[in-house]
Short mmCIF file of C-alpha atoms in Angstrom, two decimals:
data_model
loop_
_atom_site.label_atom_id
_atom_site.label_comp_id
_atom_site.label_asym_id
_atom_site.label_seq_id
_atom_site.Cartn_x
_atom_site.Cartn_y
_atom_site.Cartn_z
CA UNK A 51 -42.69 13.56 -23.00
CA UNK A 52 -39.48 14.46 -21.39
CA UNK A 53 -38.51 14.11 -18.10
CA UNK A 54 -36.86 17.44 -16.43
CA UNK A 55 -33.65 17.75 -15.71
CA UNK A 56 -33.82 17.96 -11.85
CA UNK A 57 -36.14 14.75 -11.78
CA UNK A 58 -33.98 12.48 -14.03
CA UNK A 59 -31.02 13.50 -11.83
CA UNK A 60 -32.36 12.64 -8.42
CA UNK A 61 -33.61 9.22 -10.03
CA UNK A 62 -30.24 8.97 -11.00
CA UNK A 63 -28.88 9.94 -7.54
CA UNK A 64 -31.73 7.53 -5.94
CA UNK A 65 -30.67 4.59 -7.88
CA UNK A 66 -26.98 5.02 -7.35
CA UNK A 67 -27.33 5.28 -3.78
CA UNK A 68 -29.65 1.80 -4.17
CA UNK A 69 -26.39 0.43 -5.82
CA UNK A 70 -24.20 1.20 -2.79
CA UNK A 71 -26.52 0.17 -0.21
CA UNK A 72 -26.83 -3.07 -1.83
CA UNK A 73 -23.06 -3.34 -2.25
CA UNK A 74 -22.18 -3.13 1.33
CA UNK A 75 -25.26 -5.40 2.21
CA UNK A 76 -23.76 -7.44 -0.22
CA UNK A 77 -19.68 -7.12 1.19
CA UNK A 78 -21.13 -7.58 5.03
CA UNK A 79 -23.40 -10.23 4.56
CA UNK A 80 -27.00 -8.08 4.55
CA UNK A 81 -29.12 -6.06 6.67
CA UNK A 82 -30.43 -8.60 8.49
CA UNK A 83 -27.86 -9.27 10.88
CA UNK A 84 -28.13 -6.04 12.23
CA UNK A 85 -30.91 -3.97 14.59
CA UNK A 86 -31.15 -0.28 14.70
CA UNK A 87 -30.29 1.06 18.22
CA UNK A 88 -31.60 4.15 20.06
CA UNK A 89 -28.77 6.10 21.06
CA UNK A 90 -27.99 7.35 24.64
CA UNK A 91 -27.54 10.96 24.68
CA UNK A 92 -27.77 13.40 27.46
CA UNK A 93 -26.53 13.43 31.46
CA UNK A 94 -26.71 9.83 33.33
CA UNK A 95 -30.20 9.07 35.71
CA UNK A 96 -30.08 11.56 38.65
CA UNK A 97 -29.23 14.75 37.34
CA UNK A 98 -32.55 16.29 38.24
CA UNK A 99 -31.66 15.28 41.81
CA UNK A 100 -28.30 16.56 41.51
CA UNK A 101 -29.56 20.43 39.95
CA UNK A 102 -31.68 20.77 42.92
CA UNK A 103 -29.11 19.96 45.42
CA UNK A 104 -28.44 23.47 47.10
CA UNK A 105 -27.04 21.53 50.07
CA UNK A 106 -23.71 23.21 49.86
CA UNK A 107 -25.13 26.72 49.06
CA UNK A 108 -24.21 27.11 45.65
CA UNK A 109 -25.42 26.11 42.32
CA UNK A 110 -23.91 22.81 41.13
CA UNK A 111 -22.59 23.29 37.41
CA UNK A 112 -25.17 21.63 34.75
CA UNK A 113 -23.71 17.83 33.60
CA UNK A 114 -25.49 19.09 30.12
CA UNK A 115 -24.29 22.20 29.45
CA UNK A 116 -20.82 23.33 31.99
CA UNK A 117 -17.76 23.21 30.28
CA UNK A 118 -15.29 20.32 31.59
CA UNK A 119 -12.74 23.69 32.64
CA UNK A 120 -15.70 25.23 35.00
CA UNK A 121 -16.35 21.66 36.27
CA UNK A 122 -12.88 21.24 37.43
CA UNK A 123 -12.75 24.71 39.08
CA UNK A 124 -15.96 24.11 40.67
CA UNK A 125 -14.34 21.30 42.60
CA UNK A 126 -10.95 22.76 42.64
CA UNK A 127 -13.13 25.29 45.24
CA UNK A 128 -14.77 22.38 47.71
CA UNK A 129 -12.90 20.73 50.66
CA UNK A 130 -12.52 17.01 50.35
CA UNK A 131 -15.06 16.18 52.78
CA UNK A 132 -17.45 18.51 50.32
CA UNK A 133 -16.52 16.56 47.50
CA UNK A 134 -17.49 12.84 48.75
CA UNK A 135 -20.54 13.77 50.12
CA UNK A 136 -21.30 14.76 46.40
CA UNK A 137 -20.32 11.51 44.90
CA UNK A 138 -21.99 9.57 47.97
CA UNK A 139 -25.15 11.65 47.34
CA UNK A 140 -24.54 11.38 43.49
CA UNK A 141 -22.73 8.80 42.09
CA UNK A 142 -24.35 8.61 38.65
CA UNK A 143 -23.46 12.40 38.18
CA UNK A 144 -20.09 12.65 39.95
CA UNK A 145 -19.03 9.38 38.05
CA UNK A 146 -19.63 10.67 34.93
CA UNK A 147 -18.52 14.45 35.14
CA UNK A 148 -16.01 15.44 32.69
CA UNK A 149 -13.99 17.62 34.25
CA UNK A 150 -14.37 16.15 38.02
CA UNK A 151 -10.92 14.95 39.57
CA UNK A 152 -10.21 11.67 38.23
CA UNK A 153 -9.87 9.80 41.53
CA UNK A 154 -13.83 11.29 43.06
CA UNK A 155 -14.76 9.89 39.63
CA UNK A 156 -13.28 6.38 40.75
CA UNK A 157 -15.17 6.73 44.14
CA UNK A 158 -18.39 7.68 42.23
CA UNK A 159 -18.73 4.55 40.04
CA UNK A 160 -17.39 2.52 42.55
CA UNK A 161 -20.62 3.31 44.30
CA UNK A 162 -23.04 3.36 41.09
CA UNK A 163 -21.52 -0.23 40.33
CA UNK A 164 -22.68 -1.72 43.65
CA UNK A 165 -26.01 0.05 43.61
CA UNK A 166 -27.01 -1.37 40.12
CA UNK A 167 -25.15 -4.72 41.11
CA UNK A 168 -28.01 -4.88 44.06
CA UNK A 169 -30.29 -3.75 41.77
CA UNK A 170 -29.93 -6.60 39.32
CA UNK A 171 -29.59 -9.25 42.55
CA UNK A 172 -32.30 -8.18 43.11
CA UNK A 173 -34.36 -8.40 39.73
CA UNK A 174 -32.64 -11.85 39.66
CA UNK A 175 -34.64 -12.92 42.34
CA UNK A 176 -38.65 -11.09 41.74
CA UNK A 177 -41.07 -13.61 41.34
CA UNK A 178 -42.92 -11.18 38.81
CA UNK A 179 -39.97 -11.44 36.38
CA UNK A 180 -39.67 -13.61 33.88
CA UNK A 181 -36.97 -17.00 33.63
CA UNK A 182 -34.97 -14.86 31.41
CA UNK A 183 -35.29 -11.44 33.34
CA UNK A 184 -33.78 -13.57 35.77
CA UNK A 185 -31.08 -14.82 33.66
CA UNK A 186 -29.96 -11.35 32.37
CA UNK A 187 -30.17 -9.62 35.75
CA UNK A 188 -27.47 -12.19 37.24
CA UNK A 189 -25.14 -11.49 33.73
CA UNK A 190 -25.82 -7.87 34.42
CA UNK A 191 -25.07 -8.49 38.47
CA UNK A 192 -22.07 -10.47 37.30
CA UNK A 193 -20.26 -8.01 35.34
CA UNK A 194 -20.86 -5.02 37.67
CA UNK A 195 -19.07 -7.13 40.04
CA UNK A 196 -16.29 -7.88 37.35
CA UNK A 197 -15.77 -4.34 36.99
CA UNK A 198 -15.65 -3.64 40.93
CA UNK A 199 -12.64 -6.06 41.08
CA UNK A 200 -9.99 -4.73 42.77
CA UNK A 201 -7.45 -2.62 41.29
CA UNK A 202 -9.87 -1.67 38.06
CA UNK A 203 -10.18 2.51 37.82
CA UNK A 204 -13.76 3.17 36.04
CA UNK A 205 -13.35 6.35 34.95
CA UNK A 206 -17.48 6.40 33.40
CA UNK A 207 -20.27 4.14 34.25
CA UNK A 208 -23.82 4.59 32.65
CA UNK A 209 -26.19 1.40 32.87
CA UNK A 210 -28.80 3.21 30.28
CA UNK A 211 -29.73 1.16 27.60
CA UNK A 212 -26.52 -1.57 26.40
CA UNK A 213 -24.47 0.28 29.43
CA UNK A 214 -21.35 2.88 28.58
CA UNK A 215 -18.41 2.35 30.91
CA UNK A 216 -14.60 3.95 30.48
CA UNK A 217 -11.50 2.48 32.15
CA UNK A 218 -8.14 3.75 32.67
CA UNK A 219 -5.46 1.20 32.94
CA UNK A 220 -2.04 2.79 34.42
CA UNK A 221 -2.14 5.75 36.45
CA UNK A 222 -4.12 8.41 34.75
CA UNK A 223 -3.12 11.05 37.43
CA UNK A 224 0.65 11.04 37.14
CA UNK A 225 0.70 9.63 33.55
CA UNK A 226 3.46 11.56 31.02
CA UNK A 227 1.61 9.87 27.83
CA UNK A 228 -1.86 8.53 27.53
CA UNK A 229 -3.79 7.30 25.28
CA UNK A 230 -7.66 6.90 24.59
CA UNK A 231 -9.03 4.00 22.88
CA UNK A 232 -12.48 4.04 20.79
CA UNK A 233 -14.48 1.18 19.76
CA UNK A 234 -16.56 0.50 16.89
CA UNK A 235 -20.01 -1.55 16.52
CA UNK A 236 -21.13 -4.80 18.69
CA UNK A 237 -19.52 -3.13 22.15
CA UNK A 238 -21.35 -2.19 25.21
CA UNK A 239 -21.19 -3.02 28.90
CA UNK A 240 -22.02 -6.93 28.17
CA UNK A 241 -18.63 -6.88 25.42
CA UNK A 242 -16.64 -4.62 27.25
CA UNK A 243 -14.11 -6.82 28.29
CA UNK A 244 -15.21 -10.55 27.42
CA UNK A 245 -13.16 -13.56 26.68
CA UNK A 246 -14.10 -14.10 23.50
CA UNK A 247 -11.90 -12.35 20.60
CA UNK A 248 -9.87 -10.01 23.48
CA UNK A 249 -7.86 -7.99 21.37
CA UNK A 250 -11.13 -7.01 19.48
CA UNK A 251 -12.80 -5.57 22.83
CA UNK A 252 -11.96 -2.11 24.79
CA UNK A 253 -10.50 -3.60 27.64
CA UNK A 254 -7.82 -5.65 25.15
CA UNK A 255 -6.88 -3.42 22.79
CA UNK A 256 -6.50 -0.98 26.17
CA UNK A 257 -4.26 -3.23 28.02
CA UNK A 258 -2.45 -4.76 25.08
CA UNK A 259 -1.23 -1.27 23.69
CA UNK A 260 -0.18 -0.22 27.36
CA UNK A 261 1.80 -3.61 28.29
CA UNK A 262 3.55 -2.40 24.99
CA UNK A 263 4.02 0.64 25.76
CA UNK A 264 5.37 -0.16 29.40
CA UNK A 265 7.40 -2.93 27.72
CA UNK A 266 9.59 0.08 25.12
CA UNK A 267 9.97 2.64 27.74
CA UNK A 268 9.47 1.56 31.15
CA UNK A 269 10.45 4.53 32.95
CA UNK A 270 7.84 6.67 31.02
CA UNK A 271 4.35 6.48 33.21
CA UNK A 272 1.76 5.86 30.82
CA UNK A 273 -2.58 5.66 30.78
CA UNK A 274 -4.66 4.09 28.44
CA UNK A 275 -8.48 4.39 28.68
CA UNK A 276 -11.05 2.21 27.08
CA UNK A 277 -13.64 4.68 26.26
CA UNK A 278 -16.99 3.36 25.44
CA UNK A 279 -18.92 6.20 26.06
CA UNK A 280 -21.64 5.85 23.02
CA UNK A 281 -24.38 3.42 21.69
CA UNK A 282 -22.71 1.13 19.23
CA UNK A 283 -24.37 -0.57 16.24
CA UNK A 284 -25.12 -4.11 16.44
CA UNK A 285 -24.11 -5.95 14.22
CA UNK A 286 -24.27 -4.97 9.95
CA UNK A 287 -27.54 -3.14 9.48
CA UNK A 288 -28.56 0.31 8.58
CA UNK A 289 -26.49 1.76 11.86
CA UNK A 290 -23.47 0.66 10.56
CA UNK A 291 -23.49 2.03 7.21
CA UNK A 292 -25.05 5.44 8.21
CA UNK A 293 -23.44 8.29 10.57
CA UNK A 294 -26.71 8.46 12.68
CA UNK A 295 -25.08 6.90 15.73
CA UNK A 296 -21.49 8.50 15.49
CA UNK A 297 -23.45 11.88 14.84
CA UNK A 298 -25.20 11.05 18.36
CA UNK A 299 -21.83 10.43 20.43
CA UNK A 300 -19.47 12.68 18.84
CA UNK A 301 -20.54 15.57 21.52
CA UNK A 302 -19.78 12.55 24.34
CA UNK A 303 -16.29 12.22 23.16
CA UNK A 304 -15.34 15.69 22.51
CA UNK A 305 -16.19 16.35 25.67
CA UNK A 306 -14.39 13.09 27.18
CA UNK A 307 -11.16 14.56 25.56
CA UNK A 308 -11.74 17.99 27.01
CA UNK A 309 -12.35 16.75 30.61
CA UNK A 310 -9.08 15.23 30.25
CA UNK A 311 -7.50 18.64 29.50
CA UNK A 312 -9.37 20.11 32.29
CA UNK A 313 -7.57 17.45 34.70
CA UNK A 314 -4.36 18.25 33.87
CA UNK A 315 -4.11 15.08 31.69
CA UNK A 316 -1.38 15.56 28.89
CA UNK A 317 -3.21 15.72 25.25
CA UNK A 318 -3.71 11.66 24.55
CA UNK A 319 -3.17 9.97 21.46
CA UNK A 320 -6.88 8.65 20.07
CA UNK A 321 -7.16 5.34 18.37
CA UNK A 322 -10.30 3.88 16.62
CA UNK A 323 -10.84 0.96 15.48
CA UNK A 324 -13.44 0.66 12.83
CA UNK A 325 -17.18 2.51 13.19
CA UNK A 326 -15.17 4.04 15.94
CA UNK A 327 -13.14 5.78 13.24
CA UNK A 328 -16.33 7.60 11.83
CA UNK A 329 -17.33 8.66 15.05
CA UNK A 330 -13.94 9.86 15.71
CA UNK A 331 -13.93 11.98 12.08
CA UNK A 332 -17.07 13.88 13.81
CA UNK A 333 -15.79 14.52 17.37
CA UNK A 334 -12.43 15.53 16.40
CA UNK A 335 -13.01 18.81 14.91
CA UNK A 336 -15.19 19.74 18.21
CA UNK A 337 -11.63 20.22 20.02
CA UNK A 338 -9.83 22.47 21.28
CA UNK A 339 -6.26 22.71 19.36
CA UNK A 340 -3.80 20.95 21.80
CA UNK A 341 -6.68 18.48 23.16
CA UNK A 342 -5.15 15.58 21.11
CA UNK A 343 -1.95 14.78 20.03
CA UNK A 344 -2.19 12.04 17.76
CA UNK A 345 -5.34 10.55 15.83
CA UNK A 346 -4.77 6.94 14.81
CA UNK A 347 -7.62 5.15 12.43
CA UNK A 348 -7.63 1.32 11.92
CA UNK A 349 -9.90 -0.98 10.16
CA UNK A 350 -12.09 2.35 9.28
CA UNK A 351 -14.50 1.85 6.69
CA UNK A 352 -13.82 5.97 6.01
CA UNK A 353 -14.40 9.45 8.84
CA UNK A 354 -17.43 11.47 6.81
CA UNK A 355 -14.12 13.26 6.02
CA UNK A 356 -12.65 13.71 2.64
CA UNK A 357 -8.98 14.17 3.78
CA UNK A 358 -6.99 15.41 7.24
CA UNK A 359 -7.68 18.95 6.39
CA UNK A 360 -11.39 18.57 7.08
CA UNK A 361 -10.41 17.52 10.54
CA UNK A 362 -9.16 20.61 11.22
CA UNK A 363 -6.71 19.46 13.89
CA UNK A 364 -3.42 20.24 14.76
CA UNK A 365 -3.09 16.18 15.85
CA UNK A 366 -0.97 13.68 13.63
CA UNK A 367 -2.96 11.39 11.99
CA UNK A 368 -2.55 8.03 11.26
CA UNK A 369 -4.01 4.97 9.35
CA UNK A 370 -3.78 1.59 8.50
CA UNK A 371 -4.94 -1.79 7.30
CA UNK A 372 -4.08 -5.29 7.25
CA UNK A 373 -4.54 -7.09 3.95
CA UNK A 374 -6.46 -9.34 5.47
CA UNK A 375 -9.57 -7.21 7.06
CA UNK A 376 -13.02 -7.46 5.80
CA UNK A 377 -13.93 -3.64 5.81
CA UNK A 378 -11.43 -3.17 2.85
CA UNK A 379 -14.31 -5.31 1.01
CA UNK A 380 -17.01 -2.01 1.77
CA UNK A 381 -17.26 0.93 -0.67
CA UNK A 382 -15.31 4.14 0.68
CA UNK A 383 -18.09 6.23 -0.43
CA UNK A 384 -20.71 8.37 0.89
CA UNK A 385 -23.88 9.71 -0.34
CA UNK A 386 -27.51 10.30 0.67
CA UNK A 387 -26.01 9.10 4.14
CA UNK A 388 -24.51 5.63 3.61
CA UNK A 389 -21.22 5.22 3.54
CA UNK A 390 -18.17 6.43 5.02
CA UNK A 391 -16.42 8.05 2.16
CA UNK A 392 -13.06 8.10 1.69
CA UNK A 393 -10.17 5.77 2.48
CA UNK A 394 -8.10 7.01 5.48
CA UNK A 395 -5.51 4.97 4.22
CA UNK A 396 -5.67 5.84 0.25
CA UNK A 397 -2.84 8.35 -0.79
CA UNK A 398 -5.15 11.13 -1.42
CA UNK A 399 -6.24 11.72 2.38
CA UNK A 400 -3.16 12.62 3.56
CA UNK A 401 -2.64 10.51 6.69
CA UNK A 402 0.80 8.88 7.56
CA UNK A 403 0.59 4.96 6.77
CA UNK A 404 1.18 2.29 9.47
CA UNK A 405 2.11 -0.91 8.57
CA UNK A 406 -0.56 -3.76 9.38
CA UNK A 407 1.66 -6.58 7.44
CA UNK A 408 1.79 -8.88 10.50
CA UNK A 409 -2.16 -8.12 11.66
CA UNK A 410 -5.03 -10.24 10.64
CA UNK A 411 -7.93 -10.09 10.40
CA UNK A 412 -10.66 -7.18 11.48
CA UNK A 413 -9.87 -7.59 15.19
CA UNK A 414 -5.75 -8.33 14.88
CA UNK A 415 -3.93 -5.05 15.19
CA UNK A 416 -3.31 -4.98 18.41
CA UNK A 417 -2.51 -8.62 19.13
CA UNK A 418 0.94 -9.07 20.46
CA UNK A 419 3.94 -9.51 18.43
CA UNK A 420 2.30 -7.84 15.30
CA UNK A 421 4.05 -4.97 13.79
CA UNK A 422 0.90 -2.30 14.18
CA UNK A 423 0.77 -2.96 17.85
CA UNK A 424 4.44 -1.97 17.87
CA UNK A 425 3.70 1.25 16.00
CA UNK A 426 0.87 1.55 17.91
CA UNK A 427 2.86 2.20 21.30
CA UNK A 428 5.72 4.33 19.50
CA UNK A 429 3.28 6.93 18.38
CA UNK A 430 1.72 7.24 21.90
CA UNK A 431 5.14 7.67 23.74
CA UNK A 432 5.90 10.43 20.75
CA UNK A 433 8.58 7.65 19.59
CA UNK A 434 7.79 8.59 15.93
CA UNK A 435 10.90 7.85 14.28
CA UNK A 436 10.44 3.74 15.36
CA UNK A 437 6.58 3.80 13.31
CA UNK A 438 7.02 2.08 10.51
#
């Protein structure tokens, strides 16, 4: 007896995509160092409080559905005075309003940080809690106070879940080039800026590319913002080798970049590093043309994007690679939803090539002296004749 056509092909189709999820199992050592993560979507706690606010007299625009442009004319219309008594009354809201002036923002999470700081003080101390409650409730105390260090600018503060947080290092109001920085898996709150492997976390790949950039053209005021606004995977698992989680916090990031627009902030140059790369190949054709200037991909494992064109941006676009970096060991394919697909770095995708000789590793391309680091910084000042 025969088998029909359309059955023998999706056995066919069923067993190849067996063969690629065991292959990058096999390249990342296996599923089972990794744990499938719900993803945070949606406004930050208190917007229900913050819709049904008619204190002022007006309707306050919807965190889930205004554009970032009415956002910033709703507050362009309030007195100052008007303004902090929203970010005093709402901090979680405020804080995290794309399209809200950049320094209220600051105010907001300044207060958000030091209510869930004295919320985890005191967890730390509830004699209903567990030994290990305890334990993570003075970590999470800890690192709210890390982030409320003087002279820090959090631009985004969400303690759902792992915890989202954005911040700007330079002077994001006055900048002339900026530059937004997007992680891949194993960052949240707890990673955001820790010791261990700095020039793999937000916070060092932030401030390393901005030293640079300060370093090659001092006079030229410059931002950088570590943007973790989504739920990363941890570790190598199903999450990592599926768009599930970039397809959840590609929305987040469009409209991160288009807040920035509706600032005044000049278009920024984007560069992710990694899983960060696929959800970048999502979010990017959600913009506005002019909302990015430059699109730089490093240590992707592949965008859900067969070549620039999909992207459908008017932004350079950039890739590389070190020789030395893992992901080049994962398949650049993509079917029944694992994968990546293709190399942003193979000839056929049509990005420009930046030289990772002098990076190493998975973590290393932003680590001082190497040569991407230095290409890095000349594409975000628009110094593209010193990329090599």
């Amino acid at each position: 007896m025969s088998v029909p056509r359309t059955t023998a092909r999706r056995r066919r189709r069923t067993l190849v995509a067996a063969a690629v999820a065991a292959a990058i199992a096999a390249a990342t050592g296996g599923w089972a160092a990794g744990s499938a993560q719900t993803a945070v979507t949606g406004p930050a706690p208190g917007a229900a409080a913050w819709r049904a606010d008619h204190a002022l007299g007006v309707r306050l625009p919807d965190p889930a559905s205004a554009e970032p442009a009415d956002v910033a004319r709703f507050f362009a219309s309030l007195t100052g005075s008007q303004r902090h008594a929203l970010a005093v009354r709402h901090p979680l809201t405020v804080g995290n309003l794309d399209g809200a002036p950049v320094a209220l923002r600051y105010e907001a999470n300044a207060l958000a940080l030091r209510a869930e700081r004295r919320r985890q003080l005191a967890l730390a101390e509830d004699p209903a809690a567990t030994l290990q409650d305890h334990e993570r409730a003075r970590e999470a105390a800890d690192r709210c106070a890390g982030l409320l260090t003087p002279g820090r600018h959090i631009l985004a503060f969400d303690p759902r879940g792992r915890g989202q947080v954005a911040e700007v290092h330079g002077d994001l109001t006055t900048a002339q080039r900026t530059a937004v920085v997007v992680p891949g898996s194993d960052i949240d709150l707890a990673s955001f800026d820790r010791a261990k492997d700095p020039y793999g976390t937000p916070t060092g790949m932030a401030g390393s590319l901005r030293a640079r950039m300060t370093a090659d053209a001092p006079r030229t005021r410059t931002a950088v913002i570590a943007w973790v606004g989504y739920t990363t995977p941890v570790g190598v698992g199903p999450d990592a080798a599926t768009g599930r989680l970039a397809e959840a916090g590609a929305p987040r990031l469009a409209r991160f970049l288009s807040g920035l627009a509706a600032v005044g902030a000049p278009a920024p140059a984007m560069f992710c590093h990694s899983y960060g790369s696929v959800l970048c190949g999502l979010a990017v054709p959600r913009l506005d043309r002019g909302d990015l200037s430059d699109l730089v991909v490093f240590a992707s494992p592949g965008m859900r994007r067969d070549s620039v064109a999909d992207l459908r941006t008017t932004a350079h676009v950039w890739a590389a690679r070190d020789a030395s970096d893992w992901i080049d060991d994962i398949p650049n394919v993509e079917l029944l939803g694992l994968g990546h697909g293709a190399d942003p770095t193979g000839p056929g995708f049509g990005a420009r090539h930046v030289s990772a000789a002098r990076a190493e590793g998975h973590t290393g391309y932003l680590v001082p002296g190497t040569d991407s680091l230095r290409s890095f910084a000349a594409i975000a000042l628009g110094h593209y004749a010193d990329v090599r």
